[in-house]
mmCIF file of C-alpha atoms and ligand atoms in Angstrom:
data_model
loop_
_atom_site.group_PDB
_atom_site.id
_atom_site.type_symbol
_atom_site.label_atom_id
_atom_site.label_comp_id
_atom_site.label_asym_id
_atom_site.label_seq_id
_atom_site.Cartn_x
_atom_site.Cartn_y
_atom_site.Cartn_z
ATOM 1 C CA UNK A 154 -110.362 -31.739 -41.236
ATOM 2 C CA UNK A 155 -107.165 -29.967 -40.880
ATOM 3 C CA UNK A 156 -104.859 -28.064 -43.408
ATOM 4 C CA UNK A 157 -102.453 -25.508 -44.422
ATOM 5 C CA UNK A 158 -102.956 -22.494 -46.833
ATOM 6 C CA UNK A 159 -99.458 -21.612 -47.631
ATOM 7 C CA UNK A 160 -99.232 -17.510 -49.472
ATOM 8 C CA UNK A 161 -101.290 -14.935 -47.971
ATOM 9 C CA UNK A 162 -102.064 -13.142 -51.486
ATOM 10 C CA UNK A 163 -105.215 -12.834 -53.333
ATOM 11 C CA UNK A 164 -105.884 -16.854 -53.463
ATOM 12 C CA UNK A 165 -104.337 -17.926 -50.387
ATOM 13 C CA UNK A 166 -106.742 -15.591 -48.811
ATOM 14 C CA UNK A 167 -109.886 -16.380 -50.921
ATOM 15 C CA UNK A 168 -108.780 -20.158 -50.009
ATOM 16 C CA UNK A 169 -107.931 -20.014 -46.358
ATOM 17 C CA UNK A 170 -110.944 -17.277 -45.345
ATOM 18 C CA UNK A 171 -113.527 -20.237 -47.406
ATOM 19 C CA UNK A 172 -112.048 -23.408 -45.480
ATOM 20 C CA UNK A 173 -112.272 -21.583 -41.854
ATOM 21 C CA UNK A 174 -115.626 -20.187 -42.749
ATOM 22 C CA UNK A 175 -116.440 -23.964 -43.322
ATOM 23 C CA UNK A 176 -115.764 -24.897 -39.956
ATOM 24 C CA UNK A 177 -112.611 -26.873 -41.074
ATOM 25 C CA UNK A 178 -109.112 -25.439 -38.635
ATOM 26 C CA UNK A 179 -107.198 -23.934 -41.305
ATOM 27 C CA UNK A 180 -103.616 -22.396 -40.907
ATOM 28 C CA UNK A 181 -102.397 -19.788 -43.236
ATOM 29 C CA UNK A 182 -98.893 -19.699 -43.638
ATOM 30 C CA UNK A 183 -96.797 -16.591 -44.121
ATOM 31 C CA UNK A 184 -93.099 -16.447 -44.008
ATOM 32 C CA UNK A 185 -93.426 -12.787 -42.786
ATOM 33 C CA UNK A 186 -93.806 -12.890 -39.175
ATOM 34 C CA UNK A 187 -94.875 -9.657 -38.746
ATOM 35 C CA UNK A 188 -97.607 -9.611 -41.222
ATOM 36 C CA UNK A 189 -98.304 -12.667 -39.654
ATOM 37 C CA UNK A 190 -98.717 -11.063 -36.534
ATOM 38 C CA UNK A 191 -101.261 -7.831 -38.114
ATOM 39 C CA UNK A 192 -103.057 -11.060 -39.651
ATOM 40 C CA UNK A 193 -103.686 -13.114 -36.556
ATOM 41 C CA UNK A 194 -105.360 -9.883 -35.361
ATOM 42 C CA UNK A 195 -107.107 -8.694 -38.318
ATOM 43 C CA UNK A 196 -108.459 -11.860 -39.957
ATOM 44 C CA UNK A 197 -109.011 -12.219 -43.434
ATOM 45 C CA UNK A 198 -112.085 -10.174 -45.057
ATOM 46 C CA UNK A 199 -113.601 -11.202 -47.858
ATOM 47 C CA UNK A 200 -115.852 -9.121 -50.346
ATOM 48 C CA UNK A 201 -117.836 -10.961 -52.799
ATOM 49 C CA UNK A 202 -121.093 -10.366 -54.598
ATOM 50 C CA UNK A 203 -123.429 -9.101 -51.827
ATOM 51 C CA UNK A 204 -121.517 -9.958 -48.892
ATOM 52 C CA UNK A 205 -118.750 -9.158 -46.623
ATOM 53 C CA UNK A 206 -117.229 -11.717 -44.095
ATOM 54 C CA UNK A 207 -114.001 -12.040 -41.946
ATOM 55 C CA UNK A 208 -112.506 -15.040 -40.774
ATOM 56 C CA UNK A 209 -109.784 -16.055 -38.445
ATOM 57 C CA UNK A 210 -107.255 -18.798 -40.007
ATOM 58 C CA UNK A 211 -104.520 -19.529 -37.386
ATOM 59 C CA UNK A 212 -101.508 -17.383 -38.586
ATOM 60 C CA UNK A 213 -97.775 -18.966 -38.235
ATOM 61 C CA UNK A 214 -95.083 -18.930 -40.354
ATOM 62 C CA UNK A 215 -94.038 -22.487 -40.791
ATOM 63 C CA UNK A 216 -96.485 -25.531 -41.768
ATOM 64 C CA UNK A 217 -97.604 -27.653 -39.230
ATOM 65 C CA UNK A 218 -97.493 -31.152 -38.688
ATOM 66 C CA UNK A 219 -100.250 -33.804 -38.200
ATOM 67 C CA UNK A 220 -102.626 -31.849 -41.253
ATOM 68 C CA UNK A 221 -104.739 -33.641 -43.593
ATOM 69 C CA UNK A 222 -103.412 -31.952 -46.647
ATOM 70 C CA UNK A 223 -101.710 -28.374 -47.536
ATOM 71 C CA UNK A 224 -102.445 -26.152 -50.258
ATOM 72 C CA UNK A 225 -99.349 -24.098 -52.249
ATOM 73 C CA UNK A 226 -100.593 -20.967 -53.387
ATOM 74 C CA UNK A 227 -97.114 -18.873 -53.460
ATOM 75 C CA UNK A 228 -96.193 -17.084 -56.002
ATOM 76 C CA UNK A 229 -94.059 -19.135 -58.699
ATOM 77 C CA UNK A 230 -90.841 -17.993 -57.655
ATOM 78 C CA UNK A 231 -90.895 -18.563 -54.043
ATOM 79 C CA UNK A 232 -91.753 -22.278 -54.604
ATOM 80 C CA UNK A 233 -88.067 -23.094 -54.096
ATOM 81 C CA UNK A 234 -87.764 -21.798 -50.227
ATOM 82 C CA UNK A 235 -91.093 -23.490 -49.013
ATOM 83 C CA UNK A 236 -90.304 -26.458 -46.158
ATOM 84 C CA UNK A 237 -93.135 -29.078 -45.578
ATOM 85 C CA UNK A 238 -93.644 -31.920 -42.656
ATOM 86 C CA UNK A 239 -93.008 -35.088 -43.685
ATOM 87 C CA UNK A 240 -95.503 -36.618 -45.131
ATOM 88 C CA UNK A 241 -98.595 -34.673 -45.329
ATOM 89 C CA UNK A 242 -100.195 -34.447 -49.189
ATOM 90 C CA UNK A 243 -99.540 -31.848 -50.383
ATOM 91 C CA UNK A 244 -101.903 -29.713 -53.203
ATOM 92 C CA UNK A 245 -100.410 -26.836 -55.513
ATOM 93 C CA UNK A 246 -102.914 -24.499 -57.512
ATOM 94 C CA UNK A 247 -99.837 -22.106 -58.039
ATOM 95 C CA UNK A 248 -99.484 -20.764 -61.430
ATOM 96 C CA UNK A 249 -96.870 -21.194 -64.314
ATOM 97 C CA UNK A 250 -94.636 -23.866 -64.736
ATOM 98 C CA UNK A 251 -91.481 -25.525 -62.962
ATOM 99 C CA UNK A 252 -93.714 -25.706 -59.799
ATOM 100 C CA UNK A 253 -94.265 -28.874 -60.329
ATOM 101 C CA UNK A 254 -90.643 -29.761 -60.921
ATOM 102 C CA UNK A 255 -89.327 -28.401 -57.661
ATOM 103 C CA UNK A 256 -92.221 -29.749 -55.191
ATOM 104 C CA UNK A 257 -91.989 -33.480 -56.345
ATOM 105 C CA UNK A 258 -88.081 -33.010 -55.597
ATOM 106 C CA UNK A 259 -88.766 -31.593 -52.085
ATOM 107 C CA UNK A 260 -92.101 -34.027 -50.856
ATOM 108 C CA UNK A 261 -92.067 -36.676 -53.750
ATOM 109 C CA UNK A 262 -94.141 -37.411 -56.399
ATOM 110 C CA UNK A 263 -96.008 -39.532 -54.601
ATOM 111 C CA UNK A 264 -97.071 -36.749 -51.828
ATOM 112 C CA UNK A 265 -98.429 -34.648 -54.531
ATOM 113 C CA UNK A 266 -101.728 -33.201 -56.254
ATOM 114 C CA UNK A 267 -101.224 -30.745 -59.252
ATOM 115 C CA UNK A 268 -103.791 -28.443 -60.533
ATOM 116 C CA UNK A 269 -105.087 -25.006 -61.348
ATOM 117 C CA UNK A 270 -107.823 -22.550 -60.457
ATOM 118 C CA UNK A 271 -109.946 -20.103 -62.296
ATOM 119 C CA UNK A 272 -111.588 -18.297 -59.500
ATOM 120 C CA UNK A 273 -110.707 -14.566 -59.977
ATOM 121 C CA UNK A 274 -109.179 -12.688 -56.932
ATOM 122 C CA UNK A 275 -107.678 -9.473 -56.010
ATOM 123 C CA UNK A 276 -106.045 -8.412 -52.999
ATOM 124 C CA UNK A 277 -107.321 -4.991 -51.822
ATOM 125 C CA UNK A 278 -104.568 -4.825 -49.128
ATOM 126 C CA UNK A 279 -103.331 -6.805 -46.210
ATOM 127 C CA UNK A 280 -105.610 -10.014 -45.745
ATOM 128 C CA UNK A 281 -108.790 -7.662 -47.495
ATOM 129 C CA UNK A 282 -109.620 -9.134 -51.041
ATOM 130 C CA UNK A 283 -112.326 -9.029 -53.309
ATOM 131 C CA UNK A 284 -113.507 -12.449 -54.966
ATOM 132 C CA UNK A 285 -114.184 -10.861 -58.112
ATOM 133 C CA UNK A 286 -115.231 -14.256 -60.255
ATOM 134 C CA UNK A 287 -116.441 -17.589 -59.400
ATOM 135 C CA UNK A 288 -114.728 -20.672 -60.917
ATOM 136 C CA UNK A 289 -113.355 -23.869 -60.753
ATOM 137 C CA UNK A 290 -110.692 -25.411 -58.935
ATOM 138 C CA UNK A 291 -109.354 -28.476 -60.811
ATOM 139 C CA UNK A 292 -106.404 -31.114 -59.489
ATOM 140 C CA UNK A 293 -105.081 -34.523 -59.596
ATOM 141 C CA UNK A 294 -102.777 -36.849 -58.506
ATOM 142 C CA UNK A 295 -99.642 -36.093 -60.215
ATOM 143 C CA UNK A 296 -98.439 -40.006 -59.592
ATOM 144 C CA UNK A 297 -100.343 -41.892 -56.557
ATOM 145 C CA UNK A 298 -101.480 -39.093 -53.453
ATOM 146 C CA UNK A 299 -105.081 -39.347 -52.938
ATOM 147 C CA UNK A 300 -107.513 -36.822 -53.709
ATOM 148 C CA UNK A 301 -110.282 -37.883 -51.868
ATOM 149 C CA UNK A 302 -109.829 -35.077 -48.367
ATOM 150 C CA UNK A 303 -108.666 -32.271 -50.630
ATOM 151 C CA UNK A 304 -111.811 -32.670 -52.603
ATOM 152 C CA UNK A 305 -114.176 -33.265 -49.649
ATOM 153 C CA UNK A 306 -112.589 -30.024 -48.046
ATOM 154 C CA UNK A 307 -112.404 -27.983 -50.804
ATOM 155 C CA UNK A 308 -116.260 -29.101 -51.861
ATOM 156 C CA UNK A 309 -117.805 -28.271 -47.917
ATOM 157 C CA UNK A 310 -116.019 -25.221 -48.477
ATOM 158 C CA UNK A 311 -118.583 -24.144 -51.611
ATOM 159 C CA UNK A 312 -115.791 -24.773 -54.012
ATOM 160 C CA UNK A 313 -116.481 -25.961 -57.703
ATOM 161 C CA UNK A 314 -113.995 -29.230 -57.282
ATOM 162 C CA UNK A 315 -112.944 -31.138 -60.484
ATOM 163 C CA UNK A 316 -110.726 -34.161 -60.841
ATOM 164 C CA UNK A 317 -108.527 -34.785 -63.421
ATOM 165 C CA UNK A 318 -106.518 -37.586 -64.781
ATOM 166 C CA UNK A 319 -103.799 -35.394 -66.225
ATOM 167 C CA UNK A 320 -102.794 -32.452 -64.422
ATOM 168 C CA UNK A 321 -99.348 -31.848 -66.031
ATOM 169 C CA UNK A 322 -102.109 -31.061 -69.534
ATOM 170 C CA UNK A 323 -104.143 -28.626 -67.086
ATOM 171 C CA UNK A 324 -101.065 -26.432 -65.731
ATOM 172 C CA UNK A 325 -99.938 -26.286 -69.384
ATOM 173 C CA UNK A 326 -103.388 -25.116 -70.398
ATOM 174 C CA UNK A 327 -103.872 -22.275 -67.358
ATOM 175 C CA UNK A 328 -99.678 -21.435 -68.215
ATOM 176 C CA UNK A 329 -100.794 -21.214 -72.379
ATOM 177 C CA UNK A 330 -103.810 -18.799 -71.132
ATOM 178 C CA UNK A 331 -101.891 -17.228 -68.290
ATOM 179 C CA UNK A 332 -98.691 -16.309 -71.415
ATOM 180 C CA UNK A 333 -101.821 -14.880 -73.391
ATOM 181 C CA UNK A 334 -103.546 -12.530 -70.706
ATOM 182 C CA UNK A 335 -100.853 -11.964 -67.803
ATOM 183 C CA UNK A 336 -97.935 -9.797 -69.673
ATOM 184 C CA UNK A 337 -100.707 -7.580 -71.966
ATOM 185 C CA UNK A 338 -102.770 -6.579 -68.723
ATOM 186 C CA UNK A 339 -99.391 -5.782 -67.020
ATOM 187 C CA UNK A 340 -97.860 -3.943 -69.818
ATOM 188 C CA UNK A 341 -101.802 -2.502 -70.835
ATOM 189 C CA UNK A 342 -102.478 -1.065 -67.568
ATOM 190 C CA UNK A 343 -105.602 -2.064 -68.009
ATOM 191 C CA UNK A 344 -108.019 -5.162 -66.650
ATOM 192 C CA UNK A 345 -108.321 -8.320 -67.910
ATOM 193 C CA UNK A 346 -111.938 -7.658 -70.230
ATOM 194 C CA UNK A 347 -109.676 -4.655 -72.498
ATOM 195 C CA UNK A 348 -107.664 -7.345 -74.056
ATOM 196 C CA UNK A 349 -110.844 -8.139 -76.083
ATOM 197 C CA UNK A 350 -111.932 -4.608 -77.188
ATOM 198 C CA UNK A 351 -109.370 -3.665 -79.388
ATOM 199 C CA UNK A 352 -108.262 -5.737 -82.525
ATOM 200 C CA UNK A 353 -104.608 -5.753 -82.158
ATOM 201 C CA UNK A 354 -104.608 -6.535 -78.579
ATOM 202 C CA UNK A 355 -106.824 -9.547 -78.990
ATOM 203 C CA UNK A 356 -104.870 -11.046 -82.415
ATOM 204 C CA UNK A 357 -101.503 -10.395 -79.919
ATOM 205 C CA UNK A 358 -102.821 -12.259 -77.137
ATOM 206 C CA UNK A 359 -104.625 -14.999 -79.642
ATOM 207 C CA UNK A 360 -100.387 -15.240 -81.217
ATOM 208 C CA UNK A 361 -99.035 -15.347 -77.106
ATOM 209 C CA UNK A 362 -101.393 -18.109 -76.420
ATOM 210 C CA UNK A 363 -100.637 -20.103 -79.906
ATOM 211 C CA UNK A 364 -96.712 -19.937 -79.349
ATOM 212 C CA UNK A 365 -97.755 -21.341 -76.096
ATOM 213 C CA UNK A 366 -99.795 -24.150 -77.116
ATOM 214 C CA UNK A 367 -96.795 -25.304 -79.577
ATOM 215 C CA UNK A 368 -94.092 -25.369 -77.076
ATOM 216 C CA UNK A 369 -96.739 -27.109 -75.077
ATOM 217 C CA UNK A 370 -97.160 -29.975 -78.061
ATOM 218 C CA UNK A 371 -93.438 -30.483 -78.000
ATOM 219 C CA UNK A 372 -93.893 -31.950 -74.613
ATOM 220 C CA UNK A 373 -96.267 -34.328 -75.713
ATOM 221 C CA UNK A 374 -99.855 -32.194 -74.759
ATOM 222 C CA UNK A 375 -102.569 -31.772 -77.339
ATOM 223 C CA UNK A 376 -105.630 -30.120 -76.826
ATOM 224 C CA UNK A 377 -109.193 -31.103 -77.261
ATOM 225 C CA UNK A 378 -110.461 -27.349 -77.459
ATOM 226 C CA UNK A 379 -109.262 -23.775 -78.708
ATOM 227 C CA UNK A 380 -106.996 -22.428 -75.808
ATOM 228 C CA UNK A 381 -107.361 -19.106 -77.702
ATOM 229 C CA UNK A 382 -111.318 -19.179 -77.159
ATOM 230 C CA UNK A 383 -110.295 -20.319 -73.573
ATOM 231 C CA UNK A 384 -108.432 -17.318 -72.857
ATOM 232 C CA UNK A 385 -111.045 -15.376 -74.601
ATOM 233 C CA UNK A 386 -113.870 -16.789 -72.302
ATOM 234 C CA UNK A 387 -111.909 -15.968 -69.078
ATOM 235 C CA UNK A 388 -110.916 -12.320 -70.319
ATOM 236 C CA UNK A 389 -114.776 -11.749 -70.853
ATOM 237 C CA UNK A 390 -115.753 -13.623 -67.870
ATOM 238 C CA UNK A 391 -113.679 -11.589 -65.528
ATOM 239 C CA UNK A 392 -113.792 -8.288 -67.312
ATOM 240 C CA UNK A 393 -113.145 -6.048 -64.449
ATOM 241 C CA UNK A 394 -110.930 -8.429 -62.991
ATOM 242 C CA UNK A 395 -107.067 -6.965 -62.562
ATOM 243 C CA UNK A 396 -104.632 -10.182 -63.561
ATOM 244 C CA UNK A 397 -102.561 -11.137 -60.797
ATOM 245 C CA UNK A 398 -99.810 -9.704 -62.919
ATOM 246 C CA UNK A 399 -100.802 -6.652 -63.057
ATOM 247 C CA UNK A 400 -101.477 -6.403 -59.078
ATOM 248 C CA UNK A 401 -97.742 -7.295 -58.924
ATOM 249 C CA UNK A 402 -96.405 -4.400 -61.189
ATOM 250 C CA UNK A 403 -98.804 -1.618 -59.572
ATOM 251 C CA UNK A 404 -97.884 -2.587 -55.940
ATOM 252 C CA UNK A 405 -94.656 -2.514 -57.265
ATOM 253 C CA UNK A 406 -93.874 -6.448 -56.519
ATOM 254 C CA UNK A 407 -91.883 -8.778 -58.558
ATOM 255 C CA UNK A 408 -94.311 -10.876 -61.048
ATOM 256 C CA UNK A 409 -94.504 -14.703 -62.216
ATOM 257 C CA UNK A 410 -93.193 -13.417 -65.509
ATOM 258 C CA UNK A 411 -90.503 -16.056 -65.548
ATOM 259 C CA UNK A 412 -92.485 -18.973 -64.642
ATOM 260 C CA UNK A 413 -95.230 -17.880 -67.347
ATOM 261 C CA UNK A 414 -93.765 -16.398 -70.557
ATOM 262 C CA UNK A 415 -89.840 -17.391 -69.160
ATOM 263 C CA UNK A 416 -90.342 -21.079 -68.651
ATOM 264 C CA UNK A 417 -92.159 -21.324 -72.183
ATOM 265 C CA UNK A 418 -89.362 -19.536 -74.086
ATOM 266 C CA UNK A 419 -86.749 -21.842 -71.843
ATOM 267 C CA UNK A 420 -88.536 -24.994 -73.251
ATOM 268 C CA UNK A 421 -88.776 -23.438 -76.381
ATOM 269 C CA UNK A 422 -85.351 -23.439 -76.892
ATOM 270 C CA UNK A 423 -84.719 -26.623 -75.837
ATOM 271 C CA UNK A 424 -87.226 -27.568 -78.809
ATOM 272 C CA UNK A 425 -85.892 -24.915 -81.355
ATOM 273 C CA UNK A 426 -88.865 -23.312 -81.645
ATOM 274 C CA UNK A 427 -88.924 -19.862 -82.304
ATOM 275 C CA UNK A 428 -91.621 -17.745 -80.314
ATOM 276 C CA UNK A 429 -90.866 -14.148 -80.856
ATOM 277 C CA UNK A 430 -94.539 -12.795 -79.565
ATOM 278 C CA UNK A 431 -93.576 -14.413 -76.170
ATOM 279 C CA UNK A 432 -89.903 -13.027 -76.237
ATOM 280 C CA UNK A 433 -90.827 -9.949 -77.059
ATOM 281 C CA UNK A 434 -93.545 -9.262 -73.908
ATOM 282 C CA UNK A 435 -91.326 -11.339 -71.600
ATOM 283 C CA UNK A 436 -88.703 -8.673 -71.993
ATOM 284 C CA UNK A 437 -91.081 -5.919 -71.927
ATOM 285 C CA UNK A 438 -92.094 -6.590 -68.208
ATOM 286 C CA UNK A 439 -89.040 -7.531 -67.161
ATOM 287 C CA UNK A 440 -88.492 -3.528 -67.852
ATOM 288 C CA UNK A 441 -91.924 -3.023 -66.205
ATOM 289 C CA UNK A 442 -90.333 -4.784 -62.961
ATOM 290 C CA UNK A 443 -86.974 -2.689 -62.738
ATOM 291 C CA UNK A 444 -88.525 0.555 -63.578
HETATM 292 O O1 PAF B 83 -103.326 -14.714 -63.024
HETATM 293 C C1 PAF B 83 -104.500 -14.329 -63.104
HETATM 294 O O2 PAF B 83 -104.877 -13.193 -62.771
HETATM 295 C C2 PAF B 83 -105.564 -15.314 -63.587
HETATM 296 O O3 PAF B 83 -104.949 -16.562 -63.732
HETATM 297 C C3 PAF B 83 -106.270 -14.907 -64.869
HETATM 298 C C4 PAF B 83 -106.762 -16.126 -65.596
HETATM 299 C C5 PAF B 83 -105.411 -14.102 -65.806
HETATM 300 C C6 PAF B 83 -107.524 -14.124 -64.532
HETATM 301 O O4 PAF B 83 -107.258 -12.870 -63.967
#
């Protein structure tokens, strides 16, 4: 089978290096031609618990045609530049919200698969990251594009595949856990597993997650089980893990801050629902970006 890993960062490199070390021809996609180039020559390496391998995805820095399916995992805001071949599925794992939005009005609903992951990465530098966690990677059709190859790929890979029948509920459930964990780690310093060792931290990121899960009920999603304990479970699941927020402010990159805590006080608004917790951190590392 044949695909597309578009993002080089801490996923897109967990996801490509796995697919190619699988046998399957993946290309990773980067819109920077020279890293590109440094990539083609380097590989990807890949540390994870008692093992160290490098793979060789095809580098280029536009998608190619004739591939079974292709994988979005950009960051947020760079969802609105990306240019696809007609036709091919496509699958995004990206996090926040408003991807969603802007892919079905480039490829079409009917092109795409929505859904989330909750393997833990972080990039170490240039095509070097360490899988810190093990987890799963859930998606579904978000109106009629088989699953079926994505799934078979993603499964010979060694990936822990779900499907689900409503993917717009499981991007509003990583977002809800993503507004809880994301801005305190970033504005914290500190990895993901701190959040639950001192009381005020925790009850703030238990309040982020709640004003996120009632903006998320005014678009119609309830939830069969405590995102709070969610969030709580990942934060002591990946302990040592640095967020992918925090990786953004310390190498001094622009973060998904406005797809995360932004896009839930946008649709707040629109509901008139007041969520001060999230205002408050959203502005917070929006200082932590300019500084
Ligand atoms: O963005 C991240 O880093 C991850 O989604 C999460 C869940 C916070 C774990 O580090």
């Amino acid at each position: 089978m044949k695909m597309a890993v578009i993002g080089p960062g801490a996923m897109g490199c967990l996801y490509a290096a796995r697919l190619a070390r699988a046998g399957m021809k993946v290309h990773l996609i980067d819109h920077k031609q020279a890293r590109a180039d440094r990539l083609e020559k380097t590989g990807i390496t890949v540390e994870s618990a008692g093992e160290t391998f490098t793979e060789h995805p095809a580098m280029a820095t536009h998608v190619p045609t004739g591939l079974d399916f292709i994988i979005v995992l950009t960051k947020a805001y760079s969802t609105a530049a990306l240019r696809f071949p007609p036709e091919t599925p496509v699958l995004t794992l990206q996090n926040g919200l408003g991807n969603v939005e802007i892919l079905c009005s480039v490829v079409g609903s009917a092109r795409l698969m929505v859904g989330a992951t909750t393997e833990a990465s972080t990039l170490l530098g240039e095509g070097h990251i360490r899988h810190v966690a093990s987890g799963e990677t859930t998606f579904g059709s978000w109106t009629s594009c088989p699953c079926e190859n994505a799934q078979a790929a993603l499964e010979k890979a060694g990936f822990n595949v779900q499907i689900t029948n409503s993917p717009g509920q499981l991007v509003w459930e990583k977002t809800a856990i993503n507004a809880g964990i994301n801005p305190l780690t970033a504005l914290l310093n500190a990895p993901n597993g701190r959040l639950l060792q001192q009381y005020e931290v925790r009850q703030l990121m238990r309040d982020l997650v709640v004003e996120a899960t009632k903006v998320a009920s005014t678009e119609g999603y309830r939830f069969t089980h405590s995102l709070v304990e969610s969030a709580e479970a990942i934060c002591a699941r990946t302990a040592e893990n640095i967020s992918s927020m925090l990786q953004d402010i310390r190498a001094g990159r622009q973060t998904e801050i406005d797809a995360i805590s932004g896009e839930i006080l946008r649709r707040a608004q629109i509901a008139s629902l007041p969520t001060p917790r999230t205002r408050v951190v959203y502005q917070l590392v929006r200082g932590l970006e300019s500084r």
